[in-house]
Amino acid sequence: ALSSFIDFKKDRFDYVIFDEASQIFLEKAIPYISIADKVIVAGDDQQMQPSNWFGNRMDVDEEDKEEENIDSLLTYAIEQGIKKEMLELNYRSASAILTTFSSKEFYESNLKTLDSNDGITRNPIEIINVNGKWENNKNEVEAKKAIEILKNNINKYSKIILLTLNKQQMDLINLILSLEEPSIYNKIMNGEIVLKNLENIQDRKSVV
């Protein structure tokens, strides 16, 4: 991609900045690094690392996939001893409860959390045990429960993301909606409701 508009023999840049570096394969970053005098790497080492879940870097046999060595640019930078600076304030979440757990368990309680200024008392986390069964990377009982919750809340919120564990579960929910709830299915097709899975949720900058 770079070679179409950069002359690797002549062009130099003072800085190259990598954002979301935990999601960037090291070999993808090398061409950009080669044309920079200084490199700034920004990312979160507690985020999911790039993996075969997001697709392989090259076509390999099934038996070779687990052996494929996968490193992110951020992991490499940390291993090289690059000085770290932490951005301590989380400003994206409307509820401190959602980020307090992460702060304690992943950031040594150094992440400052804030509630939104609307004064609304929230209980942002609810756990529901559906007693479903995981078969062929899908859980039909869980899918139907998720659809039920979606239906009950569809008119309460301006934005909803329905997040599934993997693509198979997402496809199952899509199928059920297309057959049984065409109006909701159309909202997903139109982008009014976001249906994503862990394999691709970080590719979309959605905010609930």
N, C-alpha and C. Protein backbone atom coordinates (compact mmCIF):
# COMPACT_ATOMS: atom_id res chain seq x y z
N ALA A 1 0.84 -1.21 0.00
CA ALA A 1 0.00 0.00 0.00
C ALA A 1 0.87 1.25 0.00
N LEU A 2 1.95 1.22 0.76
CA LEU A 2 2.82 2.39 0.83
C LEU A 2 3.56 2.65 -0.47
N SER A 3 3.93 1.59 -1.15
CA SER A 3 4.79 1.75 -2.32
C SER A 3 4.15 2.54 -3.45
N SER A 4 2.83 2.68 -3.42
CA SER A 4 2.14 3.40 -4.49
C SER A 4 2.32 4.91 -4.37
N PHE A 5 2.68 5.41 -3.17
CA PHE A 5 2.84 6.86 -3.02
C PHE A 5 4.07 7.26 -2.21
N ILE A 6 4.94 6.31 -1.87
CA ILE A 6 6.15 6.64 -1.12
C ILE A 6 7.36 6.04 -1.81
N ASP A 7 8.39 6.83 -1.92
CA ASP A 7 9.67 6.39 -2.46
C ASP A 7 10.54 5.98 -1.27
N PHE A 8 10.72 4.69 -1.09
CA PHE A 8 11.43 4.20 0.09
C PHE A 8 12.91 4.60 0.09
N LYS A 9 13.45 5.00 -1.04
CA LYS A 9 14.85 5.42 -1.11
C LYS A 9 15.02 6.90 -0.76
N LYS A 10 13.96 7.70 -0.94
CA LYS A 10 14.10 9.15 -0.76
C LYS A 10 13.24 9.71 0.36
N ASP A 11 12.04 9.20 0.52
CA ASP A 11 11.10 9.81 1.46
C ASP A 11 11.43 9.44 2.90
N ARG A 12 11.43 10.44 3.77
CA ARG A 12 11.62 10.24 5.19
C ARG A 12 10.59 11.09 5.94
N PHE A 13 10.21 10.62 7.11
CA PHE A 13 9.27 11.35 7.95
C PHE A 13 9.86 11.53 9.34
N ASP A 14 9.58 12.68 9.95
CA ASP A 14 10.09 12.92 11.30
C ASP A 14 9.48 11.93 12.29
N TYR A 15 8.18 11.72 12.15
CA TYR A 15 7.49 10.81 13.07
C TYR A 15 6.55 9.90 12.28
N VAL A 16 6.41 8.69 12.77
CA VAL A 16 5.31 7.81 12.38
C VAL A 16 4.63 7.40 13.68
N ILE A 17 3.32 7.58 13.74
CA ILE A 17 2.55 7.29 14.95
C ILE A 17 1.63 6.11 14.69
N PHE A 18 1.73 5.11 15.54
CA PHE A 18 0.86 3.94 15.47
C PHE A 18 -0.16 4.01 16.61
N ASP A 19 -1.43 4.05 16.28
CA ASP A 19 -2.50 3.98 17.27
C ASP A 19 -3.05 2.56 17.27
N GLU A 20 -3.64 2.15 18.41
CA GLU A 20 -4.16 0.78 18.55
C GLU A 20 -3.08 -0.24 18.18
N ALA A 21 -1.89 -0.05 18.71
CA ALA A 21 -0.74 -0.88 18.31
C ALA A 21 -0.88 -2.33 18.76
N SER A 22 -1.75 -2.59 19.73
CA SER A 22 -1.97 -3.98 20.15
C SER A 22 -2.68 -4.78 19.07
N GLN A 23 -3.26 -4.08 18.09
CA GLN A 23 -3.98 -4.76 17.01
C GLN A 23 -3.19 -4.82 15.71
N ILE A 24 -1.94 -4.40 15.76
CA ILE A 24 -1.14 -4.32 14.53
C ILE A 24 -0.07 -5.41 14.55
N PHE A 25 -0.07 -6.27 13.54
CA PHE A 25 0.98 -7.26 13.43
C PHE A 25 2.32 -6.54 13.21
N LEU A 26 3.35 -7.07 13.83
CA LEU A 26 4.66 -6.45 13.76
C LEU A 26 5.13 -6.29 12.31
N GLU A 27 4.95 -7.31 11.49
CA GLU A 27 5.46 -7.24 10.12
C GLU A 27 4.71 -6.21 9.27
N LYS A 28 3.47 -5.88 9.69
CA LYS A 28 2.73 -4.84 8.98
C LYS A 28 3.29 -3.45 9.28
N ALA A 29 3.93 -3.31 10.43
CA ALA A 29 4.45 -2.01 10.85
C ALA A 29 5.84 -1.72 10.29
N ILE A 30 6.58 -2.76 9.96
CA ILE A 30 8.00 -2.59 9.57
C ILE A 30 8.18 -1.60 8.42
N PRO A 31 7.41 -1.65 7.33
CA PRO A 31 7.62 -0.68 6.24
C PRO A 31 7.46 0.77 6.70
N TYR A 32 6.51 1.02 7.59
CA TYR A 32 6.30 2.38 8.10
C TYR A 32 7.47 2.80 8.99
N ILE A 33 7.94 1.87 9.83
CA ILE A 33 9.07 2.17 10.70
C ILE A 33 10.31 2.51 9.88
N SER A 34 10.46 1.87 8.74
CA SER A 34 11.67 2.05 7.94
C SER A 34 11.80 3.45 7.35
N ILE A 35 10.73 4.21 7.31
CA ILE A 35 10.79 5.55 6.71
C ILE A 35 10.67 6.65 7.77
N ALA A 36 10.79 6.27 9.06
CA ALA A 36 10.59 7.24 10.15
C ALA A 36 11.88 7.46 10.92
N ASP A 37 12.10 8.72 11.32
CA ASP A 37 13.21 9.02 12.21
C ASP A 37 12.86 8.66 13.65
N LYS A 38 11.60 8.88 14.01
CA LYS A 38 11.14 8.53 15.35
C LYS A 38 9.78 7.85 15.23
N VAL A 39 9.53 6.91 16.13
CA VAL A 39 8.28 6.15 16.11
C VAL A 39 7.58 6.30 17.45
N ILE A 40 6.29 6.62 17.39
CA ILE A 40 5.46 6.68 18.59
C ILE A 40 4.45 5.53 18.52
N VAL A 41 4.41 4.74 19.57
CA VAL A 41 3.53 3.57 19.62
C VAL A 41 2.50 3.79 20.73
N ALA A 42 1.24 3.81 20.37
CA ALA A 42 0.16 4.00 21.35
C ALA A 42 -0.74 2.76 21.33
N GLY A 43 -1.02 2.23 22.50
CA GLY A 43 -1.87 1.05 22.55
C GLY A 43 -2.06 0.58 23.97
N ASP A 44 -2.85 -0.46 24.12
CA ASP A 44 -3.19 -1.00 25.43
C ASP A 44 -2.82 -2.48 25.44
N ASP A 45 -1.86 -2.85 26.29
CA ASP A 45 -1.43 -4.25 26.31
C ASP A 45 -2.43 -5.16 26.99
N GLN A 46 -3.54 -4.60 27.52
CA GLN A 46 -4.59 -5.42 28.09
C GLN A 46 -5.70 -5.70 27.08
N GLN A 47 -5.62 -5.11 25.90
CA GLN A 47 -6.59 -5.42 24.86
C GLN A 47 -6.25 -6.77 24.24
N MET A 48 -7.24 -7.33 23.53
CA MET A 48 -6.99 -8.57 22.81
C MET A 48 -5.88 -8.36 21.79
N GLN A 49 -4.96 -9.30 21.78
CA GLN A 49 -3.88 -9.24 20.81
C GLN A 49 -4.37 -9.74 19.45
N PRO A 50 -3.72 -9.35 18.37
CA PRO A 50 -4.11 -9.91 17.06
C PRO A 50 -3.88 -11.41 17.08
N SER A 51 -4.81 -12.15 16.57
CA SER A 51 -4.71 -13.61 16.63
C SER A 51 -5.36 -14.20 15.41
N ASN A 52 -5.34 -15.52 15.36
CA ASN A 52 -5.98 -16.21 14.25
C ASN A 52 -7.48 -16.02 14.25
N TRP A 53 -8.06 -15.54 15.36
CA TRP A 53 -9.48 -15.22 15.37
C TRP A 53 -9.79 -14.15 14.34
N PHE A 54 -8.84 -13.21 14.13
CA PHE A 54 -9.07 -12.13 13.19
C PHE A 54 -8.69 -12.52 11.78
N GLY A 55 -8.24 -13.74 11.58
CA GLY A 55 -7.80 -14.17 10.26
C GLY A 55 -6.29 -14.30 10.23
N ASN A 56 -5.81 -15.24 9.45
CA ASN A 56 -4.39 -15.50 9.38
C ASN A 56 -3.67 -14.44 8.57
N ARG A 57 -2.39 -14.27 8.88
CA ARG A 57 -1.58 -13.33 8.12
C ARG A 57 -1.24 -13.91 6.75
N MET A 58 -1.33 -15.20 6.61
CA MET A 58 -1.09 -15.85 5.33
C MET A 58 -1.86 -17.16 5.33
N ASP A 59 -2.03 -17.73 4.18
CA ASP A 59 -2.73 -19.00 4.10
C ASP A 59 -1.82 -20.10 4.62
N VAL A 60 -2.28 -20.80 5.65
CA VAL A 60 -1.50 -21.89 6.22
C VAL A 60 -2.42 -23.08 6.42
N ASP A 61 -1.83 -24.26 6.52
CA ASP A 61 -2.61 -25.45 6.76
C ASP A 61 -3.20 -25.38 8.16
N GLU A 62 -4.33 -26.08 8.36
CA GLU A 62 -4.99 -26.06 9.65
C GLU A 62 -4.07 -26.48 10.78
N GLU A 63 -3.24 -27.53 10.55
CA GLU A 63 -2.38 -28.01 11.62
C GLU A 63 -1.27 -27.04 11.95
N ASP A 64 -1.02 -26.07 11.08
CA ASP A 64 0.05 -25.11 11.33
C ASP A 64 -0.44 -23.85 12.03
N LYS A 65 -1.75 -23.67 12.12
CA LYS A 65 -2.28 -22.42 12.64
C LYS A 65 -1.87 -22.18 14.09
N GLU A 66 -1.95 -23.24 14.92
CA GLU A 66 -1.64 -23.06 16.33
C GLU A 66 -0.17 -22.77 16.54
N GLU A 67 0.67 -23.16 15.60
CA GLU A 67 2.10 -22.97 15.75
C GLU A 67 2.55 -21.61 15.21
N GLU A 68 1.64 -20.90 14.53
CA GLU A 68 2.02 -19.62 13.95
C GLU A 68 2.34 -18.63 15.05
N ASN A 69 3.52 -18.03 15.00
CA ASN A 69 3.94 -17.07 16.01
C ASN A 69 3.32 -15.72 15.70
N ILE A 70 2.55 -15.19 16.65
CA ILE A 70 1.83 -13.95 16.43
C ILE A 70 2.25 -12.94 17.48
N ASP A 71 2.76 -11.81 17.05
CA ASP A 71 3.16 -10.74 17.95
C ASP A 71 2.59 -9.43 17.44
N SER A 72 2.14 -8.58 18.38
CA SER A 72 1.70 -7.25 18.00
C SER A 72 2.87 -6.29 18.06
N LEU A 73 2.71 -5.17 17.39
CA LEU A 73 3.73 -4.13 17.46
C LEU A 73 3.92 -3.66 18.89
N LEU A 74 2.82 -3.54 19.65
CA LEU A 74 2.91 -3.08 21.03
C LEU A 74 3.71 -4.07 21.88
N THR A 75 3.43 -5.36 21.72
CA THR A 75 4.17 -6.37 22.48
C THR A 75 5.67 -6.27 22.18
N TYR A 76 6.00 -6.11 20.92
CA TYR A 76 7.41 -5.99 20.53
C TYR A 76 8.04 -4.75 21.16
N ALA A 77 7.31 -3.63 21.13
CA ALA A 77 7.85 -2.40 21.69
C ALA A 77 8.12 -2.54 23.19
N ILE A 78 7.19 -3.17 23.91
CA ILE A 78 7.37 -3.37 25.34
C ILE A 78 8.57 -4.27 25.62
N GLU A 79 8.71 -5.32 24.80
CA GLU A 79 9.84 -6.24 24.98
C GLU A 79 11.18 -5.55 24.74
N GLN A 80 11.17 -4.49 23.93
CA GLN A 80 12.40 -3.75 23.66
C GLN A 80 12.71 -2.72 24.75
N GLY A 81 11.84 -2.63 25.76
CA GLY A 81 12.10 -1.74 26.88
C GLY A 81 11.77 -0.28 26.62
N ILE A 82 10.90 -0.01 25.64
CA ILE A 82 10.52 1.37 25.36
C ILE A 82 9.78 1.95 26.57
N LYS A 83 10.09 3.18 26.92
CA LYS A 83 9.49 3.84 28.07
C LYS A 83 7.98 3.92 27.91
N LYS A 84 7.26 3.60 28.99
CA LYS A 84 5.81 3.59 28.95
C LYS A 84 5.23 4.80 29.68
N GLU A 85 4.21 5.40 29.10
CA GLU A 85 3.45 6.47 29.73
C GLU A 85 1.98 6.07 29.72
N MET A 86 1.36 6.06 30.89
CA MET A 86 -0.03 5.61 30.98
C MET A 86 -0.99 6.79 30.94
N LEU A 87 -2.01 6.67 30.13
CA LEU A 87 -3.11 7.63 30.14
C LEU A 87 -4.09 7.15 31.21
N GLU A 88 -4.16 7.85 32.31
CA GLU A 88 -4.82 7.33 33.51
C GLU A 88 -6.33 7.53 33.52
N LEU A 89 -6.84 8.47 32.75
CA LEU A 89 -8.26 8.81 32.85
C LEU A 89 -9.08 8.12 31.78
N ASN A 90 -10.06 7.34 32.20
CA ASN A 90 -11.00 6.73 31.27
C ASN A 90 -12.20 7.65 31.11
N TYR A 91 -12.42 8.12 29.90
CA TYR A 91 -13.49 9.09 29.67
C TYR A 91 -14.61 8.53 28.80
N ARG A 92 -14.51 7.30 28.37
CA ARG A 92 -15.50 6.77 27.44
C ARG A 92 -16.72 6.18 28.13
N SER A 93 -16.53 5.58 29.29
CA SER A 93 -17.64 4.91 29.95
C SER A 93 -18.49 5.90 30.72
N ALA A 94 -19.80 5.73 30.65
CA ALA A 94 -20.72 6.61 31.37
C ALA A 94 -20.85 6.20 32.84
N SER A 95 -20.37 5.02 33.19
CA SER A 95 -20.51 4.52 34.55
C SER A 95 -19.17 4.04 35.08
N ALA A 96 -18.79 4.54 36.25
CA ALA A 96 -17.52 4.13 36.85
C ALA A 96 -17.51 2.65 37.19
N ILE A 97 -18.69 2.09 37.45
CA ILE A 97 -18.76 0.67 37.82
C ILE A 97 -18.18 -0.20 36.72
N LEU A 98 -18.40 0.20 35.47
CA LEU A 98 -17.93 -0.61 34.35
C LEU A 98 -16.41 -0.63 34.25
N THR A 99 -15.76 0.44 34.70
CA THR A 99 -14.31 0.52 34.55
C THR A 99 -13.54 0.26 35.83
N THR A 100 -14.22 0.29 36.99
CA THR A 100 -13.54 0.03 38.26
C THR A 100 -12.96 -1.38 38.29
N PHE A 101 -13.70 -2.35 37.79
CA PHE A 101 -13.20 -3.72 37.77
C PHE A 101 -11.94 -3.81 36.92
N SER A 102 -11.97 -3.23 35.74
CA SER A 102 -10.80 -3.26 34.87
C SER A 102 -9.62 -2.55 35.52
N SER A 103 -9.90 -1.43 36.17
CA SER A 103 -8.83 -0.68 36.82
C SER A 103 -8.14 -1.54 37.88
N LYS A 104 -8.93 -2.24 38.67
CA LYS A 104 -8.36 -3.06 39.74
C LYS A 104 -7.65 -4.28 39.21
N GLU A 105 -8.28 -4.99 38.29
CA GLU A 105 -7.76 -6.29 37.87
C GLU A 105 -6.68 -6.21 36.79
N PHE A 106 -6.69 -5.15 35.98
CA PHE A 106 -5.76 -5.09 34.85
C PHE A 106 -4.78 -3.93 34.91
N TYR A 107 -5.14 -2.86 35.65
CA TYR A 107 -4.29 -1.66 35.63
C TYR A 107 -3.79 -1.27 37.01
N GLU A 108 -3.75 -2.25 37.93
CA GLU A 108 -3.21 -2.04 39.28
C GLU A 108 -3.87 -0.85 39.97
N SER A 109 -5.16 -0.66 39.70
CA SER A 109 -5.98 0.41 40.28
C SER A 109 -5.47 1.81 39.93
N ASN A 110 -4.72 1.91 38.85
CA ASN A 110 -4.19 3.21 38.42
C ASN A 110 -5.10 3.92 37.42
N LEU A 111 -6.13 3.25 36.96
CA LEU A 111 -7.04 3.86 35.99
C LEU A 111 -8.12 4.64 36.72
N LYS A 112 -8.17 5.94 36.50
CA LYS A 112 -9.17 6.78 37.16
C LYS A 112 -10.50 6.65 36.42
N THR A 113 -11.56 6.45 37.17
CA THR A 113 -12.88 6.24 36.57
C THR A 113 -13.83 7.34 36.99
N LEU A 114 -14.73 7.72 36.10
CA LEU A 114 -15.69 8.78 36.35
C LEU A 114 -17.08 8.35 35.93
N ASP A 115 -18.09 8.82 36.68
CA ASP A 115 -19.47 8.69 36.24
C ASP A 115 -19.80 9.84 35.31
N SER A 116 -20.81 9.67 34.48
CA SER A 116 -21.27 10.77 33.64
C SER A 116 -21.91 11.84 34.51
N ASN A 117 -22.09 13.03 33.97
CA ASN A 117 -22.60 14.15 34.76
C ASN A 117 -24.12 14.30 34.70
N ASP A 118 -24.82 13.26 34.19
CA ASP A 118 -26.27 13.39 34.09
C ASP A 118 -26.99 13.05 35.39
N GLY A 119 -26.24 12.54 36.37
CA GLY A 119 -26.83 12.29 37.67
C GLY A 119 -27.71 11.06 37.75
N ILE A 120 -27.73 10.25 36.71
CA ILE A 120 -28.59 9.06 36.70
C ILE A 120 -27.88 7.91 37.42
N THR A 121 -28.57 7.30 38.36
CA THR A 121 -28.02 6.13 39.05
C THR A 121 -28.23 4.90 38.18
N ARG A 122 -27.14 4.21 37.93
CA ARG A 122 -27.22 3.07 37.01
C ARG A 122 -26.75 1.79 37.69
N ASN A 123 -27.31 0.70 37.26
CA ASN A 123 -26.75 -0.62 37.56
C ASN A 123 -26.38 -1.23 36.22
N PRO A 124 -25.18 -0.96 35.73
CA PRO A 124 -24.87 -1.22 34.33
C PRO A 124 -24.60 -2.68 33.98
N ILE A 125 -24.46 -3.54 34.99
CA ILE A 125 -24.10 -4.94 34.71
C ILE A 125 -25.18 -5.87 35.23
N GLU A 126 -25.65 -6.73 34.36
CA GLU A 126 -26.61 -7.77 34.77
C GLU A 126 -26.17 -9.09 34.14
N ILE A 127 -26.09 -10.11 34.97
CA ILE A 127 -25.67 -11.44 34.51
C ILE A 127 -26.88 -12.35 34.50
N ILE A 128 -27.11 -13.01 33.38
CA ILE A 128 -28.25 -13.91 33.22
C ILE A 128 -27.75 -15.30 32.84
N ASN A 129 -28.09 -16.28 33.63
CA ASN A 129 -27.71 -17.67 33.34
C ASN A 129 -28.86 -18.34 32.59
N VAL A 130 -28.64 -18.66 31.33
CA VAL A 130 -29.71 -19.22 30.51
C VAL A 130 -29.68 -20.75 30.49
N ASN A 131 -28.66 -21.35 31.11
CA ASN A 131 -28.52 -22.81 31.12
C ASN A 131 -28.56 -23.40 29.71
N GLY A 132 -27.90 -22.72 28.80
CA GLY A 132 -27.83 -23.21 27.43
C GLY A 132 -26.73 -24.25 27.26
N LYS A 133 -26.63 -24.78 26.06
CA LYS A 133 -25.63 -25.80 25.76
C LYS A 133 -24.79 -25.34 24.57
N TRP A 134 -23.49 -25.39 24.72
CA TRP A 134 -22.55 -24.96 23.69
C TRP A 134 -22.28 -26.13 22.75
N GLU A 135 -22.75 -26.03 21.52
CA GLU A 135 -22.55 -27.08 20.53
C GLU A 135 -22.14 -26.46 19.20
N ASN A 136 -21.09 -27.00 18.61
CA ASN A 136 -20.60 -26.51 17.31
C ASN A 136 -20.36 -25.01 17.33
N ASN A 137 -19.75 -24.54 18.43
CA ASN A 137 -19.41 -23.13 18.58
C ASN A 137 -20.63 -22.21 18.60
N LYS A 138 -21.78 -22.77 18.99
CA LYS A 138 -23.02 -21.98 19.07
C LYS A 138 -23.80 -22.38 20.31
N ASN A 139 -24.65 -21.47 20.76
CA ASN A 139 -25.54 -21.74 21.89
C ASN A 139 -26.91 -21.17 21.54
N GLU A 140 -27.81 -22.03 21.13
CA GLU A 140 -29.11 -21.58 20.62
C GLU A 140 -29.97 -20.95 21.72
N VAL A 141 -29.93 -21.54 22.92
CA VAL A 141 -30.72 -20.98 24.03
C VAL A 141 -30.24 -19.57 24.36
N GLU A 142 -28.94 -19.40 24.38
CA GLU A 142 -28.37 -18.08 24.66
C GLU A 142 -28.73 -17.08 23.56
N ALA A 143 -28.70 -17.54 22.30
CA ALA A 143 -29.04 -16.67 21.18
C ALA A 143 -30.47 -16.17 21.30
N LYS A 144 -31.41 -17.06 21.62
CA LYS A 144 -32.80 -16.67 21.73
C LYS A 144 -33.04 -15.74 22.92
N LYS A 145 -32.29 -15.95 24.00
CA LYS A 145 -32.41 -15.07 25.16
C LYS A 145 -31.88 -13.68 24.81
N ALA A 146 -30.79 -13.63 24.08
CA ALA A 146 -30.23 -12.34 23.66
C ALA A 146 -31.23 -11.59 22.78
N ILE A 147 -31.90 -12.31 21.91
CA ILE A 147 -32.91 -11.68 21.04
C ILE A 147 -34.09 -11.17 21.86
N GLU A 148 -34.48 -11.94 22.87
CA GLU A 148 -35.58 -11.51 23.75
C GLU A 148 -35.22 -10.21 24.47
N ILE A 149 -34.00 -10.15 25.00
CA ILE A 149 -33.55 -8.93 25.69
C ILE A 149 -33.48 -7.76 24.71
N LEU A 150 -33.02 -8.04 23.51
CA LEU A 150 -32.97 -7.00 22.48
C LEU A 150 -34.36 -6.45 22.19
N LYS A 151 -35.34 -7.32 22.03
CA LYS A 151 -36.71 -6.89 21.76
C LYS A 151 -37.27 -6.04 22.90
N ASN A 152 -36.95 -6.42 24.13
CA ASN A 152 -37.48 -5.70 25.30
C ASN A 152 -36.85 -4.31 25.47
N ASN A 153 -35.71 -4.10 24.84
CA ASN A 153 -35.00 -2.83 25.04
C ASN A 153 -34.86 -2.00 23.78
N ILE A 154 -35.42 -2.48 22.70
CA ILE A 154 -35.18 -1.85 21.41
C ILE A 154 -35.72 -0.42 21.35
N ASN A 155 -36.75 -0.13 22.11
CA ASN A 155 -37.33 1.22 22.09
C ASN A 155 -36.85 2.09 23.24
N LYS A 156 -35.97 1.56 24.08
CA LYS A 156 -35.50 2.31 25.24
C LYS A 156 -34.23 3.09 24.97
N TYR A 157 -33.45 2.65 23.96
CA TYR A 157 -32.13 3.22 23.75
C TYR A 157 -31.96 3.66 22.29
N SER A 158 -31.18 4.69 22.11
CA SER A 158 -30.93 5.17 20.75
C SER A 158 -29.89 4.33 20.04
N LYS A 159 -29.01 3.68 20.80
CA LYS A 159 -27.98 2.82 20.21
C LYS A 159 -27.88 1.52 21.01
N ILE A 160 -27.80 0.42 20.30
CA ILE A 160 -27.63 -0.89 20.94
C ILE A 160 -26.60 -1.69 20.15
N ILE A 161 -25.66 -2.28 20.87
CA ILE A 161 -24.74 -3.24 20.27
C ILE A 161 -25.02 -4.61 20.88
N LEU A 162 -25.29 -5.59 20.05
CA LEU A 162 -25.43 -6.96 20.50
C LEU A 162 -24.13 -7.68 20.16
N LEU A 163 -23.38 -8.04 21.19
CA LEU A 163 -22.04 -8.60 21.01
C LEU A 163 -22.05 -10.09 21.34
N THR A 164 -21.54 -10.89 20.42
CA THR A 164 -21.49 -12.34 20.61
C THR A 164 -20.05 -12.81 20.75
N LEU A 165 -19.89 -14.05 21.21
CA LEU A 165 -18.55 -14.58 21.44
C LEU A 165 -17.78 -14.80 20.15
N ASN A 166 -18.47 -15.27 19.13
CA ASN A 166 -17.78 -15.60 17.88
C ASN A 166 -18.71 -15.40 16.68
N LYS A 167 -18.18 -15.63 15.51
CA LYS A 167 -18.94 -15.41 14.28
C LYS A 167 -20.09 -16.41 14.15
N GLN A 168 -19.87 -17.65 14.60
CA GLN A 168 -20.93 -18.66 14.48
C GLN A 168 -22.17 -18.26 15.28
N GLN A 169 -21.94 -17.73 16.49
CA GLN A 169 -23.08 -17.29 17.30
C GLN A 169 -23.75 -16.07 16.67
N MET A 170 -22.96 -15.17 16.12
CA MET A 170 -23.52 -14.01 15.44
C MET A 170 -24.36 -14.43 14.25
N ASP A 171 -23.86 -15.38 13.47
CA ASP A 171 -24.60 -15.86 12.30
C ASP A 171 -25.90 -16.53 12.71
N LEU A 172 -25.87 -17.25 13.85
CA LEU A 172 -27.09 -17.91 14.34
C LEU A 172 -28.14 -16.87 14.72
N ILE A 173 -27.73 -15.82 15.41
CA ILE A 173 -28.67 -14.76 15.79
C ILE A 173 -29.22 -14.08 14.54
N ASN A 174 -28.35 -13.82 13.58
CA ASN A 174 -28.79 -13.23 12.32
C ASN A 174 -29.84 -14.10 11.65
N LEU A 175 -29.61 -15.40 11.63
CA LEU A 175 -30.53 -16.33 10.98
C LEU A 175 -31.88 -16.33 11.69
N ILE A 176 -31.87 -16.41 13.03
CA ILE A 176 -33.13 -16.43 13.78
C ILE A 176 -33.90 -15.14 13.55
N LEU A 177 -33.19 -14.02 13.59
CA LEU A 177 -33.86 -12.74 13.37
C LEU A 177 -34.46 -12.64 11.98
N SER A 178 -33.73 -13.12 10.98
CA SER A 178 -34.23 -13.03 9.60
C SER A 178 -35.48 -13.86 9.40
N LEU A 179 -35.60 -14.96 10.15
CA LEU A 179 -36.75 -15.85 10.01
C LEU A 179 -37.91 -15.46 10.91
N GLU A 180 -37.61 -14.95 12.12
CA GLU A 180 -38.65 -14.74 13.12
C GLU A 180 -38.90 -13.27 13.46
N GLU A 181 -37.92 -12.43 13.25
CA GLU A 181 -38.06 -11.02 13.63
C GLU A 181 -37.54 -10.14 12.48
N PRO A 182 -38.23 -10.12 11.35
CA PRO A 182 -37.71 -9.39 10.19
C PRO A 182 -37.54 -7.89 10.42
N SER A 183 -38.39 -7.28 11.29
CA SER A 183 -38.26 -5.84 11.53
C SER A 183 -36.95 -5.53 12.25
N ILE A 184 -36.56 -6.37 13.22
CA ILE A 184 -35.29 -6.18 13.91
C ILE A 184 -34.13 -6.50 12.98
N TYR A 185 -34.29 -7.53 12.19
CA TYR A 185 -33.24 -7.91 11.23
C TYR A 185 -32.96 -6.74 10.27
N ASN A 186 -34.03 -6.07 9.83
CA ASN A 186 -33.85 -4.92 8.93
C ASN A 186 -33.11 -3.77 9.61
N LYS A 187 -33.34 -3.59 10.92
CA LYS A 187 -32.63 -2.55 11.66
C LYS A 187 -31.13 -2.86 11.72
N ILE A 188 -30.79 -4.13 11.82
CA ILE A 188 -29.38 -4.52 11.81
C ILE A 188 -28.79 -4.29 10.43
N MET A 189 -29.54 -4.66 9.41
CA MET A 189 -29.06 -4.46 8.04
C MET A 189 -28.87 -2.98 7.72
N ASN A 190 -29.72 -2.14 8.34
CA ASN A 190 -29.63 -0.70 8.10
C ASN A 190 -28.64 0.00 9.01
N GLY A 191 -28.05 -0.75 9.95
CA GLY A 191 -27.08 -0.17 10.86
C GLY A 191 -27.69 0.51 12.07
N GLU A 192 -29.01 0.41 12.25
CA GLU A 192 -29.65 1.02 13.42
C GLU A 192 -29.31 0.26 14.69
N ILE A 193 -29.11 -1.04 14.58
CA ILE A 193 -28.64 -1.88 15.66
C ILE A 193 -27.35 -2.55 15.18
N VAL A 194 -26.35 -2.59 16.04
CA VAL A 194 -25.07 -3.18 15.66
C VAL A 194 -24.98 -4.59 16.22
N LEU A 195 -24.77 -5.55 15.35
CA LEU A 195 -24.53 -6.94 15.75
C LEU A 195 -23.09 -7.28 15.41
N LYS A 196 -22.30 -7.54 16.44
CA LYS A 196 -20.87 -7.81 16.24
C LYS A 196 -20.45 -9.01 17.07
N ASN A 197 -19.23 -9.49 16.81
CA ASN A 197 -18.65 -10.54 17.62
C ASN A 197 -17.25 -10.13 18.05
N LEU A 198 -16.68 -10.87 18.99
CA LEU A 198 -15.37 -10.51 19.52
C LEU A 198 -14.27 -10.49 18.46
N GLU A 199 -14.52 -11.18 17.36
CA GLU A 199 -13.52 -11.24 16.31
C GLU A 199 -13.40 -9.92 15.56
N ASN A 200 -14.45 -9.10 15.59
CA ASN A 200 -14.37 -7.87 14.80
C ASN A 200 -14.91 -6.63 15.50
N ILE A 201 -15.24 -6.74 16.80
CA ILE A 201 -15.82 -5.58 17.49
C ILE A 201 -14.82 -4.44 17.55
N GLN A 202 -13.51 -4.73 17.65
CA GLN A 202 -12.53 -3.66 17.80
C GLN A 202 -12.22 -2.98 16.49
N ASP A 203 -12.79 -3.49 15.39
CA ASP A 203 -12.64 -2.82 14.11
C ASP A 203 -13.61 -1.66 13.96
N ARG A 204 -14.57 -1.57 14.86
CA ARG A 204 -15.62 -0.55 14.74
C ARG A 204 -15.58 0.35 15.97
N LYS A 205 -15.55 1.63 15.77
CA LYS A 205 -15.49 2.58 16.87
C LYS A 205 -16.91 2.96 17.30
N SER A 206 -17.64 2.00 17.81
CA SER A 206 -19.01 2.26 18.24
C SER A 206 -19.03 2.61 19.73
N VAL A 207 -19.92 3.49 20.10
CA VAL A 207 -20.07 3.88 21.49
C VAL A 207 -21.53 3.71 21.88
N VAL A 208 -21.79 3.01 22.99
CA VAL A 208 -23.16 2.82 23.44
C VAL A 208 -23.52 3.98 24.35
